[in-house]
Coordinates of C-alpha atoms in Angstrom, one line a residue:
M84 CA 102.3 -59.1 -16.7
S85 CA 98.7 -59.9 -16.3
V86 CA 96.5 -60.1 -19.3
R87 CA 92.9 -59.3 -18.6
W88 CA 89.8 -59.8 -20.6
S89 CA 86.5 -58.1 -19.7
L90 CA 83.1 -57.3 -21.1
F91 CA 82.5 -54.5 -23.5
A92 CA 79.9 -52.2 -22.2
A93 CA 77.6 -52.8 -25.2
T94 CA 77.6 -56.6 -25.1
A95 CA 74.3 -58.3 -24.8
V96 CA 75.3 -60.2 -21.7
A97 CA 74.1 -57.7 -19.2
L98 CA 72.5 -59.1 -16.1
V99 CA 68.9 -58.7 -16.9
A100 CA 65.8 -60.9 -16.7
C101 CA 64.6 -62.6 -19.8
A102 CA 61.4 -60.9 -20.9
L103 CA 59.6 -62.7 -23.7
P104 CA 57.7 -60.7 -26.2
A105 CA 53.9 -61.1 -26.5
S106 CA 54.3 -62.9 -29.8
A107 CA 56.3 -65.8 -28.2
Q108 CA 56.2 -68.8 -30.5
T109 CA 56.7 -72.6 -30.5
L110 CA 59.5 -73.8 -32.7
R111 CA 59.5 -77.4 -34.0
Y112 CA 62.9 -78.9 -34.9
A113 CA 63.8 -82.2 -36.5
N114 CA 67.3 -83.8 -36.9
Q115 CA 68.2 -87.1 -38.5
G116 CA 69.8 -88.2 -35.2
E117 CA 68.3 -88.7 -31.8
L118 CA 69.2 -87.1 -28.5
K119 CA 70.0 -90.0 -26.2
S120 CA 71.4 -88.3 -23.1
L121 CA 71.0 -84.9 -21.4
D122 CA 74.2 -85.4 -19.5
P123 CA 76.5 -82.7 -21.0
Y124 CA 79.6 -84.9 -20.6
T125 CA 78.3 -88.0 -22.3
L126 CA 79.1 -87.3 -26.0
K127 CA 81.4 -84.8 -27.7
E128 CA 79.3 -84.5 -30.9
T129 CA 78.2 -81.2 -32.3
T130 CA 74.5 -81.8 -32.6
T131 CA 74.3 -83.3 -29.1
I132 CA 76.4 -80.4 -27.7
A133 CA 74.0 -77.9 -29.4
H134 CA 71.0 -79.6 -27.7
H135 CA 72.8 -79.3 -24.3
G136 CA 73.6 -75.6 -25.1
H137 CA 69.9 -74.8 -24.8
V138 CA 70.1 -75.6 -21.1
Y139 CA 73.7 -75.4 -20.0
E140 CA 76.4 -72.7 -20.4
G141 CA 80.2 -72.5 -20.1
L142 CA 82.5 -70.0 -18.5
V143 CA 82.9 -68.6 -22.0
A144 CA 80.7 -68.6 -25.1
R145 CA 81.1 -68.0 -28.8
D146 CA 79.3 -65.3 -30.7
K147 CA 77.7 -65.5 -34.1
D148 CA 81.1 -65.2 -35.7
L149 CA 82.7 -67.9 -33.4
K150 CA 84.7 -65.4 -31.4
I151 CA 85.2 -66.2 -27.7
I152 CA 83.1 -63.9 -25.4
P153 CA 82.4 -63.9 -21.6
A154 CA 79.6 -66.0 -20.3
L155 CA 79.4 -67.5 -16.7
A156 CA 82.9 -65.9 -16.2
E157 CA 82.5 -62.2 -16.8
S158 CA 86.3 -61.7 -17.1
W159 CA 89.6 -63.6 -16.8
E160 CA 93.3 -63.0 -16.5
T161 CA 96.6 -64.8 -16.7
P162 CA 98.8 -63.7 -13.7
S163 CA 101.5 -66.1 -14.9
P164 CA 101.9 -68.4 -18.0
T165 CA 100.6 -71.3 -16.0
K166 CA 97.8 -69.7 -14.0
W167 CA 94.4 -68.5 -15.3
R168 CA 92.1 -66.7 -13.0
F169 CA 88.4 -66.5 -13.8
H170 CA 86.0 -64.0 -12.2
L171 CA 82.6 -65.5 -12.1
R172 CA 79.3 -63.7 -12.8
K173 CA 77.4 -62.8 -9.7
G174 CA 73.6 -63.3 -9.3
V175 CA 73.3 -66.2 -11.7
K176 CA 71.1 -69.1 -10.7
F177 CA 70.6 -72.6 -11.9
Q178 CA 67.1 -73.3 -13.2
N179 CA 66.1 -75.0 -9.9
G180 CA 67.1 -71.8 -8.0
D181 CA 70.5 -72.9 -6.7
P182 CA 73.1 -70.0 -6.9
F183 CA 76.0 -70.4 -9.3
T184 CA 79.3 -70.3 -7.4
A185 CA 83.0 -71.4 -7.7
D186 CA 82.0 -74.7 -6.1
D187 CA 80.1 -75.6 -9.3
V188 CA 83.1 -74.8 -11.4
V189 CA 85.5 -76.9 -9.3
F190 CA 83.0 -79.8 -9.3
S191 CA 82.4 -79.6 -13.1
A192 CA 86.2 -79.6 -13.7
E193 CA 86.5 -82.8 -11.6
R194 CA 83.5 -84.4 -13.2
V195 CA 84.4 -83.7 -16.8
Q196 CA 87.7 -85.5 -16.3
K197 CA 86.2 -88.7 -14.7
K198 CA 85.9 -92.0 -16.4
G199 CA 82.8 -92.2 -18.6
S200 CA 83.2 -88.6 -19.7
N201 CA 83.8 -88.0 -23.5
L202 CA 85.1 -84.5 -22.8
Q203 CA 88.1 -85.3 -20.6
T204 CA 90.5 -83.2 -22.8
R205 CA 88.5 -80.0 -21.9
I206 CA 90.8 -79.8 -18.8
P207 CA 94.6 -80.4 -19.4
S208 CA 96.0 -83.3 -17.3
G209 CA 97.6 -82.2 -14.1
T210 CA 95.6 -79.0 -13.8
K211 CA 94.7 -77.9 -10.3
V212 CA 91.4 -76.1 -9.9
V213 CA 91.4 -73.9 -6.8
K214 CA 88.5 -71.9 -5.4
I215 CA 89.7 -68.5 -4.2
D216 CA 86.3 -67.3 -3.1
D217 CA 82.7 -67.8 -4.1
H218 CA 83.2 -66.0 -7.4
T219 CA 86.9 -66.5 -8.2
V220 CA 88.6 -69.7 -9.5
D221 CA 92.2 -70.4 -10.4
F222 CA 93.3 -73.0 -12.9
I223 CA 96.9 -73.8 -12.2
L224 CA 98.5 -75.7 -15.2
P225 CA 101.5 -78.0 -15.4
T226 CA 102.7 -76.2 -18.5
P227 CA 101.6 -73.0 -20.3
N228 CA 98.4 -73.1 -22.4
P229 CA 97.6 -69.9 -24.1
I230 CA 94.4 -71.3 -25.6
L231 CA 93.1 -73.0 -22.5
N232 CA 89.6 -71.6 -22.7
S233 CA 89.2 -71.8 -26.4
Q234 CA 87.0 -75.0 -26.2
W235 CA 85.3 -74.0 -22.9
D236 CA 82.2 -72.7 -24.7
T237 CA 81.1 -76.3 -24.8
W238 CA 82.4 -77.3 -21.4
Y239 CA 79.2 -76.8 -19.6
I240 CA 79.0 -76.0 -15.9
M241 CA 76.8 -78.2 -13.8
D242 CA 75.2 -77.7 -10.4
K243 CA 77.3 -79.5 -7.7
K244 CA 74.4 -79.5 -5.1
W245 CA 71.9 -80.9 -7.7
A246 CA 74.3 -83.5 -9.0
E247 CA 75.2 -84.8 -5.5
A248 CA 71.5 -84.8 -4.4
N249 CA 70.5 -86.9 -7.4
N250 CA 73.4 -89.4 -7.4
A251 CA 74.8 -87.8 -10.6
V252 CA 78.3 -87.1 -9.6
E253 CA 79.7 -89.6 -12.1
P254 CA 79.4 -88.8 -15.8
T255 CA 77.1 -91.0 -17.9
P256 CA 79.2 -92.9 -20.5
A257 CA 77.9 -93.1 -24.1
A258 CA 77.9 -96.9 -23.7
A259 CA 75.6 -96.9 -20.7
T260 CA 72.9 -99.5 -21.0
S261 CA 70.5 -97.8 -18.5
P262 CA 69.8 -94.1 -18.1
S263 CA 71.2 -92.1 -15.2
F264 CA 69.4 -89.2 -13.6
A265 CA 71.6 -86.7 -15.4
S266 CA 70.9 -88.3 -18.7
L267 CA 67.1 -87.9 -18.2
N268 CA 67.1 -84.6 -16.4
A269 CA 68.9 -81.3 -16.8
N270 CA 69.6 -78.2 -14.6
G271 CA 71.7 -75.5 -16.1
T272 CA 71.9 -71.7 -16.2
G273 CA 70.9 -71.4 -19.9
P274 CA 68.1 -69.9 -21.9
F275 CA 65.8 -72.9 -21.9
T276 CA 64.7 -75.6 -19.4
V277 CA 63.8 -79.2 -20.2
E278 CA 60.1 -79.8 -19.7
S279 CA 60.2 -83.4 -20.8
H280 CA 62.7 -85.8 -22.4
Q281 CA 61.9 -89.1 -24.1
P282 CA 65.2 -90.4 -25.5
G283 CA 64.8 -91.1 -29.2
V284 CA 61.3 -89.8 -29.3
K285 CA 60.8 -86.2 -28.2
T286 CA 62.4 -83.4 -26.1
V287 CA 60.5 -80.3 -25.1
Y288 CA 62.3 -77.2 -24.0
K289 CA 60.6 -74.1 -22.3
A290 CA 62.1 -70.6 -22.3
N291 CA 63.8 -69.8 -19.0
P292 CA 62.2 -66.6 -17.6
N293 CA 65.0 -66.2 -15.2
W294 CA 67.9 -66.3 -17.6
W295 CA 70.6 -63.8 -16.7
R296 CA 71.0 -62.6 -20.3
K297 CA 68.7 -60.5 -22.4
A298 CA 66.9 -62.9 -24.8
E299 CA 67.4 -62.4 -28.5
H300 CA 64.9 -65.1 -29.3
N301 CA 61.1 -64.9 -29.1
L302 CA 60.4 -68.6 -28.4
K303 CA 58.2 -69.9 -25.7
E304 CA 59.2 -73.5 -26.4
I305 CA 61.2 -75.8 -28.6
I306 CA 59.9 -79.2 -29.6
F307 CA 62.6 -81.5 -30.9
T308 CA 61.7 -84.7 -32.7
P309 CA 64.3 -87.0 -34.4
I310 CA 63.2 -88.0 -37.9
G311 CA 65.7 -90.5 -39.4
S312 CA 63.9 -90.8 -42.8
D313 CA 65.2 -88.2 -45.2
A314 CA 61.9 -88.2 -47.1
T315 CA 59.8 -87.9 -44.0
R316 CA 62.0 -85.1 -42.6
V317 CA 61.7 -83.0 -45.8
A318 CA 58.0 -83.7 -46.1
A319 CA 57.5 -82.4 -42.5
L320 CA 59.3 -79.2 -43.3
L321 CA 57.5 -78.6 -46.6
S322 CA 54.1 -79.2 -44.9
G323 CA 54.9 -76.9 -42.1
E324 CA 54.7 -79.7 -39.5
V325 CA 58.3 -78.6 -38.4
D326 CA 60.0 -75.3 -38.7
V327 CA 63.7 -76.4 -39.0
I328 CA 65.4 -79.6 -40.2
E329 CA 69.0 -80.6 -40.3
P330 CA 70.4 -81.8 -42.6
V331 CA 68.5 -81.3 -45.9
P332 CA 69.4 -84.3 -48.1
I333 CA 71.5 -83.0 -51.0
Q334 CA 69.1 -84.4 -53.5
D335 CA 66.2 -82.4 -52.0
I336 CA 67.9 -79.0 -51.7
A337 CA 66.4 -77.7 -55.0
R338 CA 62.9 -78.9 -54.1
V339 CA 63.1 -77.2 -50.7
D340 CA 64.4 -73.9 -52.2
S341 CA 61.6 -73.9 -54.8
S342 CA 58.9 -74.4 -52.2
P343 CA 56.7 -71.4 -51.1
N344 CA 57.2 -71.8 -47.3
A345 CA 60.8 -73.0 -46.7
Q346 CA 64.4 -72.5 -47.9
V347 CA 67.8 -74.1 -47.4
Q348 CA 70.4 -72.1 -45.5
K349 CA 73.8 -73.2 -47.0
G350 CA 77.3 -72.4 -46.0
P351 CA 80.8 -73.9 -45.5
E352 CA 81.4 -76.2 -42.5
L353 CA 84.6 -76.5 -40.6
R354 CA 84.1 -80.3 -40.1
T355 CA 86.5 -82.7 -41.8
I356 CA 85.1 -86.2 -42.7
F357 CA 87.8 -88.9 -42.7
L358 CA 88.5 -92.6 -42.5
G359 CA 90.6 -94.2 -39.8
M360 CA 92.2 -97.6 -39.4
D361 CA 93.1 -99.5 -36.2
Q362 CA 96.9 -99.3 -36.0
V363 CA 97.4 -100.4 -32.4
R364 CA 96.0 -103.9 -31.9
D365 CA 98.2 -106.8 -32.8
E366 CA 95.1 -108.4 -34.4
L367 CA 92.1 -106.6 -35.7
L368 CA 88.9 -107.1 -33.9
Y369 CA 86.8 -107.5 -37.0
S370 CA 88.7 -109.1 -39.9
N371 CA 89.5 -112.5 -41.4
V372 CA 93.2 -111.8 -41.0
K373 CA 94.3 -113.7 -37.9
G374 CA 97.5 -113.3 -35.8
K375 CA 98.4 -109.9 -37.3
N376 CA 97.1 -106.4 -38.1
P377 CA 97.3 -105.4 -41.8
F378 CA 96.9 -101.7 -40.9
K379 CA 100.2 -101.7 -39.1
D380 CA 101.8 -101.9 -42.5
I381 CA 102.1 -98.5 -44.1
R382 CA 101.6 -100.1 -47.6
V383 CA 98.2 -101.3 -46.6
R384 CA 97.2 -97.9 -45.4
E385 CA 98.5 -96.2 -48.5
A386 CA 96.6 -98.8 -50.6
F387 CA 93.4 -97.9 -48.9
Y388 CA 94.0 -94.2 -49.4
K389 CA 94.8 -94.6 -53.1
A390 CA 91.8 -96.8 -53.7
V391 CA 89.4 -94.0 -52.6
D392 CA 88.1 -91.9 -55.6
I393 CA 87.4 -88.6 -53.7
E394 CA 86.2 -86.9 -56.9
L395 CA 83.6 -89.6 -57.5
I396 CA 82.4 -89.1 -53.9
K397 CA 82.1 -85.4 -54.5
T398 CA 80.2 -85.6 -57.7
R399 CA 78.0 -88.7 -57.2
V400 CA 77.5 -89.0 -53.4
M401 CA 77.8 -85.3 -52.4
R402 CA 76.5 -83.8 -55.6
G403 CA 79.2 -81.2 -55.6
L404 CA 78.5 -80.0 -52.1
S405 CA 81.9 -81.0 -50.6
T406 CA 85.4 -79.8 -50.7
P407 CA 88.0 -82.7 -51.0
S408 CA 90.7 -82.3 -48.4
A409 CA 94.4 -83.4 -48.2
L410 CA 94.5 -82.6 -44.5
M411 CA 92.6 -83.4 -41.3
I412 CA 91.6 -79.8 -40.9
A413 CA 89.6 -77.3 -42.9
P414 CA 91.6 -74.8 -45.0
Q415 CA 89.9 -71.9 -43.2
L416 CA 91.7 -73.0 -40.0
F417 CA 95.2 -73.5 -41.3
K418 CA 96.7 -71.0 -43.8
L419 CA 99.4 -73.4 -45.0
S420 CA 96.9 -76.1 -46.0
G421 CA 97.4 -75.2 -49.7
D422 CA 100.9 -76.7 -49.4
F423 CA 99.4 -80.2 -49.2
T424 CA 97.9 -82.3 -52.0
R425 CA 96.1 -85.6 -51.9
P426 CA 97.8 -88.7 -53.4
K427 CA 96.2 -89.4 -56.8
F428 CA 93.5 -92.0 -57.1
D429 CA 95.4 -95.1 -58.2
P430 CA 93.5 -98.5 -57.8
D431 CA 96.2 -100.3 -59.8
G432 CA 98.9 -98.9 -57.6
A433 CA 96.8 -99.8 -54.5
K434 CA 96.6 -103.5 -55.7
K435 CA 100.4 -103.6 -56.1
L436 CA 100.8 -102.2 -52.6
L437 CA 98.5 -104.8 -51.1
A438 CA 100.4 -107.6 -52.9
E439 CA 103.7 -106.3 -51.7
A440 CA 102.3 -106.3 -48.1
G441 CA 101.3 -109.9 -48.4
Y442 CA 97.7 -109.5 -49.4
P443 CA 97.5 -110.2 -53.2
D444 CA 93.9 -111.3 -52.8
G445 CA 93.0 -108.6 -50.4
F446 CA 91.3 -109.3 -47.1
E447 CA 88.0 -108.8 -45.2
V448 CA 87.3 -106.1 -42.6
T449 CA 84.3 -104.5 -40.9
M450 CA 83.7 -100.8 -41.4
D451 CA 81.9 -98.9 -38.7
C452 CA 79.8 -96.0 -39.9
P453 CA 77.0 -93.8 -38.5
N454 CA 73.9 -93.5 -40.7
D455 CA 72.3 -90.4 -39.2
R456 CA 75.2 -88.1 -38.2
Y457 CA 77.0 -86.6 -41.2
V458 CA 75.7 -85.6 -44.7
N459 CA 75.2 -88.8 -46.6
D460 CA 77.4 -90.7 -44.1
A461 CA 76.1 -94.2 -44.9
A462 CA 76.2 -93.5 -48.7
I463 CA 79.9 -92.4 -48.4
C464 CA 80.7 -95.6 -46.6
Q465 CA 78.9 -97.7 -49.2
A466 CA 80.8 -95.9 -51.9
V467 CA 84.1 -96.5 -50.1
A468 CA 83.2 -100.2 -49.7
G469 CA 82.7 -100.4 -53.5
M470 CA 86.0 -98.7 -54.2
L471 CA 87.9 -101.0 -51.9
A472 CA 86.2 -104.1 -53.5
R473 CA 88.0 -103.1 -56.7
I474 CA 91.4 -103.8 -55.0
G475 CA 90.2 -107.1 -53.4
V476 CA 89.1 -105.8 -50.0
K477 CA 85.8 -107.0 -48.8
I478 CA 84.1 -104.5 -46.5
N479 CA 81.4 -105.7 -44.1
L480 CA 79.6 -102.4 -43.6
L481 CA 78.1 -101.8 -40.1
A482 CA 76.1 -98.6 -40.4
Q483 CA 74.2 -97.7 -37.3
P484 CA 72.4 -94.8 -35.7
K485 CA 74.9 -92.5 -34.0
A486 CA 73.9 -93.5 -30.5
Q487 CA 74.9 -97.1 -31.0
Y488 CA 77.9 -96.1 -33.3
F489 CA 79.5 -93.7 -30.8
A490 CA 78.8 -96.0 -27.9
K491 CA 80.8 -98.7 -29.7
V492 CA 83.8 -96.8 -31.2
L493 CA 84.6 -94.0 -28.7
K494 CA 86.9 -94.2 -25.7
P495 CA 84.2 -95.0 -23.1
G496 CA 83.2 -98.0 -25.3
G497 CA 86.7 -99.2 -25.7
Y498 CA 87.5 -98.1 -29.2
L499 CA 85.8 -101.2 -30.6
T500 CA 86.5 -100.6 -34.3
S501 CA 88.9 -101.8 -37.0
F502 CA 88.0 -99.3 -39.8
Y503 CA 85.6 -96.4 -39.5
L504 CA 84.3 -93.1 -40.8
L505 CA 84.3 -90.1 -38.5
G506 CA 83.9 -86.3 -38.7
W507 CA 85.7 -83.7 -36.6
T508 CA 85.4 -80.0 -36.0
P509 CA 88.2 -78.6 -33.8
G510 CA 86.6 -77.3 -30.7
T511 CA 89.3 -74.7 -30.4
S512 CA 89.1 -73.7 -34.1
D513 CA 92.8 -74.4 -34.0
A514 CA 95.1 -77.0 -35.5
H515 CA 96.4 -78.0 -32.1
D516 CA 93.1 -79.6 -31.4
V517 CA 93.5 -82.0 -34.3
L518 CA 97.1 -82.8 -33.3
N519 CA 96.1 -83.5 -29.8
N520 CA 92.7 -85.2 -30.0
I521 CA 92.9 -87.0 -33.3
M522 CA 96.6 -87.6 -33.9
G523 CA 97.9 -87.6 -30.3
C524 CA 99.2 -90.9 -28.9
R525 CA 96.7 -92.4 -26.4
D526 CA 99.3 -94.6 -24.7
D527 CA 99.6 -92.5 -21.5
P528 CA 96.5 -92.7 -19.3
K529 CA 97.8 -89.7 -17.2
V530 CA 97.7 -87.4 -20.2
N531 CA 94.5 -86.2 -21.8
R532 CA 95.5 -86.8 -25.3
G533 CA 94.2 -88.8 -28.3
E534 CA 90.6 -88.9 -26.9
A535 CA 89.1 -89.1 -30.4
N536 CA 92.1 -91.1 -31.8
L537 CA 90.0 -94.2 -32.5
S538 CA 92.8 -95.7 -34.7
G539 CA 95.5 -95.6 -32.1
Y540 CA 97.8 -93.7 -34.5
C541 CA 100.9 -92.7 -32.6
N542 CA 104.1 -90.8 -33.6
K543 CA 106.1 -89.4 -30.7
K544 CA 107.5 -86.7 -32.9
V545 CA 104.0 -85.4 -33.6
D546 CA 103.3 -85.3 -29.9
E547 CA 106.5 -83.3 -29.3
I548 CA 105.6 -80.8 -32.0
A549 CA 102.0 -80.5 -30.7
A550 CA 103.4 -79.7 -27.2
K551 CA 105.5 -76.9 -28.7
V552 CA 102.7 -75.6 -30.9
L553 CA 100.6 -75.1 -27.8
V554 CA 103.0 -72.6 -26.2
E555 CA 104.5 -71.0 -29.3
P556 CA 103.3 -67.3 -29.6
D557 CA 104.9 -66.6 -33.0
T558 CA 102.2 -67.4 -35.5
T559 CA 104.7 -67.9 -38.4
K560 CA 106.8 -70.4 -36.4
R561 CA 103.7 -72.0 -35.1
D562 CA 102.3 -72.6 -38.6
L563 CA 105.6 -74.2 -39.7
M564 CA 105.5 -76.5 -36.7
I565 CA 101.9 -77.5 -37.5
K566 CA 102.9 -78.1 -41.2
E567 CA 105.7 -80.4 -40.0
A568 CA 103.4 -82.5 -37.9
F569 CA 100.8 -82.8 -40.6
D570 CA 103.5 -83.7 -43.1
I571 CA 104.7 -86.6 -40.8
A572 CA 101.1 -88.0 -40.5
A573 CA 100.4 -87.6 -44.2
K574 CA 103.6 -89.5 -45.2
E575 CA 102.6 -92.3 -42.7
F576 CA 99.1 -92.4 -44.1
G577 CA 97.9 -92.3 -40.5
Y578 CA 94.4 -91.2 -41.7
I579 CA 92.5 -90.8 -44.9
P580 CA 90.9 -87.3 -45.0
L581 CA 87.9 -87.1 -47.3
H582 CA 86.3 -83.7 -47.4
Q583 CA 84.6 -80.8 -45.7
Q584 CA 80.9 -81.1 -46.1
A585 CA 78.6 -78.2 -46.7
L586 CA 75.9 -77.0 -44.3
A587 CA 72.3 -77.5 -45.4
W588 CA 69.6 -76.5 -43.0
G589 CA 66.0 -76.5 -44.0
V590 CA 64.3 -73.4 -42.4
S591 CA 60.7 -72.2 -42.6
K592 CA 60.4 -68.7 -44.1
K593 CA 58.7 -67.7 -40.8
V594 CA 62.0 -68.4 -39.0
S595 CA 65.2 -66.3 -38.8
L596 CA 68.2 -68.4 -37.7
T597 CA 71.9 -67.7 -37.3
Q598 CA 74.1 -70.3 -39.1
R599 CA 77.6 -70.8 -37.7
A600 CA 80.3 -72.7 -39.5
D601 CA 80.5 -75.2 -36.6
N602 CA 77.0 -76.5 -37.4
Q603 CA 75.6 -75.8 -34.0
I604 CA 71.9 -74.9 -34.3
L605 CA 71.4 -72.6 -31.4
F606 CA 67.8 -71.4 -30.9
Y607 CA 68.6 -68.6 -28.4
W608 CA 69.2 -66.5 -31.6
A609 CA 66.0 -67.7 -33.4
T610 CA 62.9 -65.7 -34.0
K611 CA 59.7 -66.9 -35.5
Q612 CA 56.8 -64.9 -37.0
E613 CA 53.5 -65.0 -35.2
E614 CA 51.3 -67.8 -36.4

């Protein structure tokens, strides 16, 4: 039986021109990290994706409550368990005037799976994408996937004609040393156009007067400037130089809240911050241990886990604004998460484990860490380094801006890391995303699995369970399967989950902004009072 999804009559996605009110405003935004590339397939990272979402759109979108709604596809159906049919919205044009058609969807599906893309898992391996007519596309899958489009709100559709004309058919890898046309220019169907882009300096967006949706914002332009210094970023907000900053440093939240012209929007985030260890190479890339890999020994991984004092990180580093986690997923996304508890902090036990594994005096290893991506990321890494020093492990901390960090550690860069800190928000808001992308074996190049599995953790049983989870319709059975998979990984100390961080956005009292738990700052819902 066909399952069909369609628009409710009252949705705000009617095909109307964007009419800006007379009081259209300029909004100035600062983030701790830069925007390196405008290519929407370069980097699967929330802040970058949000930047791209000002210009580009997917077949579906998520509303303010993170529910999937129609976007460039006005409806869809599943004629069979392995076939999804999407009916595309008519009359939509890219910002250069090119019409949006099925050819662009087929092209984007091929491009996002190519080498250099950091979003290859958006399309399951072996999927055939077939144009039925100019406004109908079939996705024929090798196996059933009832949540196929759950992460397509951030798989943005590109203009085939524009990409071919500008030699932008190939995705721009995060590790690229020279910019491509698509990394410096953008052409989507979304609410804003890019007027100018200076990587690492400034990006200016202008409202798209021909957007197919009715605008809920009143902005004429957005000016984004990266400000890496916490003190400078806060000062810019308090002085009115910028209207929105993210994040507000934890130590400055009270000061911002007490100011006359700004406040901090706080809320829970679905992102899990965790530590990973290279478990696949026979010799670590960055360690004084030669001829073998200490992290292949479960005792070493357990020792690292037990050496981390998560409560100290919560109280001292995060100042109470974090929720320690025993799992690689936020409790809001998995109802059986309460069945898991973290191993107790036990540095003496950790020392014994290291000695049993053959490292009584510890060893030396480099830790990769971003310093402008997550809340207090570099400070967390420094704290972990100090904790590991207590069990004899010397950490050489390499904390870098996210552009250099991601270019080094992600798949396009060759997973060049031995020990690292990373954050992950499931794009599908489902545990399968974690089982597939973070815990999935990356040993089969024909299967889009383990894309963000920087550690190379691999357990075939987990993969088997993940495959069953994907197609299981019974939620009770499905949750028990997910629990079994998480239990396997936890007992193997495959990762060291730390916490879910709290959202802290600094917002001018002149600005109204929707805060979603996925931490995407989307300005097509923003309004600003007349200056």
